[in-house]
């Protein structure tokens, strides 16, 4: 499977990865590789999401599946803000449970702030601003967070 990935033959790669999954359905590595290959190489969000959910259900400690689920929801047109917030909250809970510094995943903080800001209500904007400020503590030069702060401060 990995030789096919190196040769950019992603269709063949997922064929073999799915065979690997049948042999070892509890392998986080296989699930991660399947989900990211479908998402980022084949550009199939539906299949990518299917494998992300299997990864999240199988590896109950890893926060990454929920990070990418949140990303998918936040990047939908229009964004699926409720689902994004739910996934990103699970991601953050798993990060905390594993002692992972939130600053390690500035994208998660940024996406949470963006998802909350999409509601365009005072209470959600205040919550979004709290996430923006947390993010700026980690990455003071993050342009996305700085722009979001300007928009929320209006």
PDB file of C-alpha atoms in Angstrom:
ATOM      1  CA  UNK A   1       0.000   0.000   0.000  1.00  0.00           C
ATOM      2  CA  UNK A   2       2.735   2.451   0.925  1.00  0.00           C
ATOM      3  CA  UNK A   3       4.612   1.853  -2.298  1.00  0.00           C
ATOM      4  CA  UNK A   4       1.473   2.880  -4.162  1.00  0.00           C
ATOM      5  CA  UNK A   5       1.226   6.025  -2.043  1.00  0.00           C
ATOM      6  CA  UNK A   6       4.827   6.878  -2.950  1.00  0.00           C
ATOM      7  CA  UNK A   7       3.965   6.314  -6.622  1.00  0.00           C
ATOM      8  CA  UNK A   8       0.871   8.555  -6.230  1.00  0.00           C
ATOM      9  CA  UNK A   9      -1.424   5.663  -7.124  1.00  0.00           C
ATOM     10  CA  UNK A  10      -3.875   6.387  -4.324  1.00  0.00           C
ATOM     11  CA  UNK A  11      -6.716   4.245  -5.674  1.00  0.00           C
ATOM     12  CA  UNK A  12      -4.495   1.164  -5.527  1.00  0.00           C
ATOM     13  CA  UNK A  13      -3.135   2.266  -2.154  1.00  0.00           C
ATOM     14  CA  UNK A  14      -6.584   2.387  -0.540  1.00  0.00           C
ATOM     15  CA  UNK A  15      -7.423  -1.026  -2.025  1.00  0.00           C
ATOM     16  CA  UNK A  16      -4.481  -2.496  -0.135  1.00  0.00           C
ATOM     17  CA  UNK A  17      -5.126  -0.398   2.962  1.00  0.00           C
ATOM     18  CA  UNK A  18      -8.693  -1.689   3.078  1.00  0.00           C
ATOM     19  CA  UNK A  19      -7.327  -5.239   2.864  1.00  0.00           C
ATOM     20  CA  UNK A  20      -4.966  -4.388   5.716  1.00  0.00           C
ATOM     21  CA  UNK A  21      -7.957  -3.071   7.679  1.00  0.00           C
ATOM     22  CA  UNK A  22      -9.776  -6.390   7.211  1.00  0.00           C
ATOM     23  CA  UNK A  23      -6.746  -8.197   8.651  1.00  0.00           C
ATOM     24  CA  UNK A  24      -6.192  -5.711  11.475  1.00  0.00           C
ATOM     25  CA  UNK A  25      -9.339  -3.624  12.075  1.00  0.00           C
ATOM     26  CA  UNK A  26      -7.987  -2.176  15.322  1.00  0.00           C
ATOM     27  CA  UNK A  27      -4.872  -0.630  13.766  1.00  0.00           C
ATOM     28  CA  UNK A  28      -4.925   3.154  14.295  1.00  0.00           C
ATOM     29  CA  UNK A  29      -2.119   3.483  11.754  1.00  0.00           C
ATOM     30  CA  UNK A  30      -4.164   1.820   8.996  1.00  0.00           C
ATOM     31  CA  UNK A  31      -7.265   3.856   9.896  1.00  0.00           C
ATOM     32  CA  UNK A  32      -5.308   7.114   9.959  1.00  0.00           C
ATOM     33  CA  UNK A  33      -3.665   6.348   6.627  1.00  0.00           C
ATOM     34  CA  UNK A  34      -6.979   5.373   5.017  1.00  0.00           C
ATOM     35  CA  UNK A  35      -8.764   8.485   6.260  1.00  0.00           C
ATOM     36  CA  UNK A  36      -6.023  10.916   5.287  1.00  0.00           C
ATOM     37  CA  UNK A  37      -5.507   9.286   1.885  1.00  0.00           C
ATOM     38  CA  UNK A  38      -9.222   9.548   1.097  1.00  0.00           C
ATOM     39  CA  UNK A  39      -9.378  13.120   2.394  1.00  0.00           C
ATOM     40  CA  UNK A  40      -6.217  14.715   1.095  1.00  0.00           C
ATOM     41  CA  UNK A  41      -5.116  12.668  -1.901  1.00  0.00           C
ATOM     42  CA  UNK A  42      -8.343  11.268  -3.369  1.00  0.00           C
ATOM     43  CA  UNK A  43     -10.406  14.271  -2.146  1.00  0.00           C
ATOM     44  CA  UNK A  44     -13.340  12.099  -1.098  1.00  0.00           C
ATOM     45  CA  UNK A  45     -14.726  13.718   2.051  1.00  0.00           C
ATOM     46  CA  UNK A  46     -17.470  11.142   2.522  1.00  0.00           C
ATOM     47  CA  UNK A  47     -15.084   8.165   2.543  1.00  0.00           C
ATOM     48  CA  UNK A  48     -12.515  10.143   4.518  1.00  0.00           C
ATOM     49  CA  UNK A  49     -15.129  10.952   7.158  1.00  0.00           C
ATOM     50  CA  UNK A  50     -16.203   7.303   7.295  1.00  0.00           C
ATOM     51  CA  UNK A  51     -12.625   6.217   8.067  1.00  0.00           C
ATOM     52  CA  UNK A  52     -12.072   9.105  10.499  1.00  0.00           C
ATOM     53  CA  UNK A  53     -15.084   7.960  12.510  1.00  0.00           C
ATOM     54  CA  UNK A  54     -13.769   4.374  12.578  1.00  0.00           C
ATOM     55  CA  UNK A  55     -10.390   5.726  13.703  1.00  0.00           C
ATOM     56  CA  UNK A  56     -12.011   7.815  16.458  1.00  0.00           C
ATOM     57  CA  UNK A  57     -14.079   4.835  17.648  1.00  0.00           C
ATOM     58  CA  UNK A  58     -11.127   2.427  17.549  1.00  0.00           C
ATOM     59  CA  UNK A  59      -8.442   4.631  19.082  1.00  0.00           C
ATOM     60  CA  UNK A  60     -10.301   6.265  21.948  1.00  0.00           C
ATOM     61  CA  UNK A  61      -7.274   8.232  23.157  1.00  0.00           C
ATOM     62  CA  UNK A  62      -5.989   9.921  19.983  1.00  0.00           C
ATOM     63  CA  UNK A  63      -7.338  13.431  19.444  1.00  0.00           C
ATOM     64  CA  UNK A  64      -6.392  13.680  15.758  1.00  0.00           C
ATOM     65  CA  UNK A  65      -9.495  12.012  14.265  1.00  0.00           C
ATOM     66  CA  UNK A  66     -11.694  14.650  15.887  1.00  0.00           C
ATOM     67  CA  UNK A  67      -9.334  17.395  14.782  1.00  0.00           C
ATOM     68  CA  UNK A  68      -9.853  16.385  11.159  1.00  0.00           C
ATOM     69  CA  UNK A  69     -13.583  15.784  11.595  1.00  0.00           C
ATOM     70  CA  UNK A  70     -13.826  19.321  12.965  1.00  0.00           C
ATOM     71  CA  UNK A  71     -11.805  20.629  10.025  1.00  0.00           C
ATOM     72  CA  UNK A  72     -14.129  18.951   7.537  1.00  0.00           C
ATOM     73  CA  UNK A  73     -17.207  20.449   9.169  1.00  0.00           C
ATOM     74  CA  UNK A  74     -15.701  23.938   9.477  1.00  0.00           C
ATOM     75  CA  UNK A  75     -14.624  23.906   5.833  1.00  0.00           C
ATOM     76  CA  UNK A  76     -17.994  22.825   4.428  1.00  0.00           C
ATOM     77  CA  UNK A  77     -19.903  25.337   2.337  1.00  0.00           C
ATOM     78  CA  UNK A  78     -21.772  26.523   4.370  1.00  0.00           C
ATOM     79  CA  UNK A  79     -19.836  25.522   7.493  1.00  0.00           C
ATOM     80  CA  UNK A  80     -21.492  22.976   9.764  1.00  0.00           C
ATOM     81  CA  UNK A  81     -20.710  24.933  12.899  1.00  0.00           C
ATOM     82  CA  UNK A  82     -22.547  22.767  15.457  1.00  0.00           C
ATOM     83  CA  UNK A  83     -20.887  19.580  14.236  1.00  0.00           C
ATOM     84  CA  UNK A  84     -17.507  21.347  14.072  1.00  0.00           C
ATOM     85  CA  UNK A  85     -17.813  22.569  17.663  1.00  0.00           C
ATOM     86  CA  UNK A  86     -18.833  19.093  18.837  1.00  0.00           C
ATOM     87  CA  UNK A  87     -15.867  17.424  17.097  1.00  0.00           C
ATOM     88  CA  UNK A  88     -13.375  20.080  18.179  1.00  0.00           C
ATOM     89  CA  UNK A  89     -14.635  19.842  21.775  1.00  0.00           C
ATOM     90  CA  UNK A  90     -13.994  16.074  21.698  1.00  0.00           C
ATOM     91  CA  UNK A  91     -10.557  16.776  20.230  1.00  0.00           C
ATOM     92  CA  UNK A  92      -9.735  19.221  23.029  1.00  0.00           C
ATOM     93  CA  UNK A  93     -11.026  16.800  25.684  1.00  0.00           C
ATOM     94  CA  UNK A  94      -8.775  14.054  24.359  1.00  0.00           C
ATOM     95  CA  UNK A  95      -5.831  16.458  24.183  1.00  0.00           C
ATOM     96  CA  UNK A  96      -6.386  17.414  27.811  1.00  0.00           C
ATOM     97  CA  UNK A  97      -6.781  13.774  28.882  1.00  0.00           C
ATOM     98  CA  UNK A  98      -3.431  12.992  27.233  1.00  0.00           C
ATOM     99  CA  UNK A  99      -1.668  16.060  28.640  1.00  0.00           C
ATOM    100  CA  UNK A 100      -1.207  17.632  25.196  1.00  0.00           C
ATOM    101  CA  UNK A 101      -0.569  21.367  25.315  1.00  0.00           C
ATOM    102  CA  UNK A 102      -3.366  23.159  23.444  1.00  0.00           C
ATOM    103  CA  UNK A 103      -0.764  25.457  21.889  1.00  0.00           C
ATOM    104  CA  UNK A 104       0.563  22.426  19.993  1.00  0.00           C
ATOM    105  CA  UNK A 105      -2.617  22.503  17.892  1.00  0.00           C
ATOM    106  CA  UNK A 106      -3.225  26.162  17.109  1.00  0.00           C
ATOM    107  CA  UNK A 107      -5.468  25.109  14.216  1.00  0.00           C
ATOM    108  CA  UNK A 108      -7.916  23.504  16.641  1.00  0.00           C
ATOM    109  CA  UNK A 109      -8.130  26.723  18.663  1.00  0.00           C
ATOM    110  CA  UNK A 110      -8.544  28.780  15.473  1.00  0.00           C
ATOM    111  CA  UNK A 111     -11.247  26.518  14.043  1.00  0.00           C
ATOM    112  CA  UNK A 112     -13.143  26.578  17.364  1.00  0.00           C
ATOM    113  CA  UNK A 113     -13.079  30.388  17.364  1.00  0.00           C
ATOM    114  CA  UNK A 114     -14.217  30.487  13.737  1.00  0.00           C
ATOM    115  CA  UNK A 115     -17.048  28.003  14.318  1.00  0.00           C
ATOM    116  CA  UNK A 116     -18.349  30.026  17.254  1.00  0.00           C
ATOM    117  CA  UNK A 117     -18.080  33.290  15.318  1.00  0.00           C
ATOM    118  CA  UNK A 118     -20.293  31.891  12.529  1.00  0.00           C
ATOM    119  CA  UNK A 119     -23.329  32.098  14.851  1.00  0.00           C
ATOM    120  CA  UNK A 120     -23.111  35.898  14.840  1.00  0.00           C
ATOM    121  CA  UNK A 121     -24.740  36.213  18.259  1.00  0.00           C
ATOM    122  CA  UNK A 122     -23.323  38.154  21.191  1.00  0.00           C
ATOM    123  CA  UNK A 123     -22.880  35.126  23.478  1.00  0.00           C
ATOM    124  CA  UNK A 124     -21.180  33.030  20.787  1.00  0.00           C
ATOM    125  CA  UNK A 125     -19.023  36.001  19.711  1.00  0.00           C
ATOM    126  CA  UNK A 126     -17.871  36.427  23.319  1.00  0.00           C
ATOM    127  CA  UNK A 127     -17.011  32.736  23.490  1.00  0.00           C
ATOM    128  CA  UNK A 128     -15.232  32.975  20.124  1.00  0.00           C
ATOM    129  CA  UNK A 129     -13.228  35.944  21.402  1.00  0.00           C
ATOM    130  CA  UNK A 130     -12.078  33.883  24.410  1.00  0.00           C
ATOM    131  CA  UNK A 131     -10.786  31.223  22.009  1.00  0.00           C
ATOM    132  CA  UNK A 132      -9.120  33.890  19.855  1.00  0.00           C
ATOM    133  CA  UNK A 133      -7.329  35.282  22.902  1.00  0.00           C
ATOM    134  CA  UNK A 134      -6.218  31.783  23.959  1.00  0.00           C
ATOM    135  CA  UNK A 135      -4.872  31.240  20.469  1.00  0.00           C
ATOM    136  CA  UNK A 136      -3.061  34.571  20.406  1.00  0.00           C
ATOM    137  CA  UNK A 137      -1.334  33.658  23.666  1.00  0.00           C
ATOM    138  CA  UNK A 138       0.094  30.645  21.836  1.00  0.00           C
ATOM    139  CA  UNK A 139       0.711  32.332  18.480  1.00  0.00           C
ATOM    140  CA  UNK A 140       0.693  36.132  18.777  1.00  0.00           C
ATOM    141  CA  UNK A 141       1.402  36.618  15.059  1.00  0.00           C
ATOM    142  CA  UNK A 142      -1.325  34.304  13.754  1.00  0.00           C
ATOM    143  CA  UNK A 143      -3.004  36.396  11.038  1.00  0.00           C
ATOM    144  CA  UNK A 144      -6.244  34.408  11.025  1.00  0.00           C
ATOM    145  CA  UNK A 145      -6.713  34.939  14.756  1.00  0.00           C
ATOM    146  CA  UNK A 146      -5.721  38.609  14.557  1.00  0.00           C
ATOM    147  CA  UNK A 147      -8.265  39.214  11.777  1.00  0.00           C
ATOM    148  CA  UNK A 148     -10.954  37.324  13.667  1.00  0.00           C
ATOM    149  CA  UNK A 149     -10.223  39.390  16.787  1.00  0.00           C
ATOM    150  CA  UNK A 150     -10.640  42.608  14.776  1.00  0.00           C
ATOM    151  CA  UNK A 151     -13.986  41.404  13.438  1.00  0.00           C
ATOM    152  CA  UNK A 152     -15.194  40.291  16.863  1.00  0.00           C
ATOM    153  CA  UNK A 153     -14.073  43.502  18.600  1.00  0.00           C
ATOM    154  CA  UNK A 154     -16.312  45.630  16.387  1.00  0.00           C
TER     155      UNK A 154
END
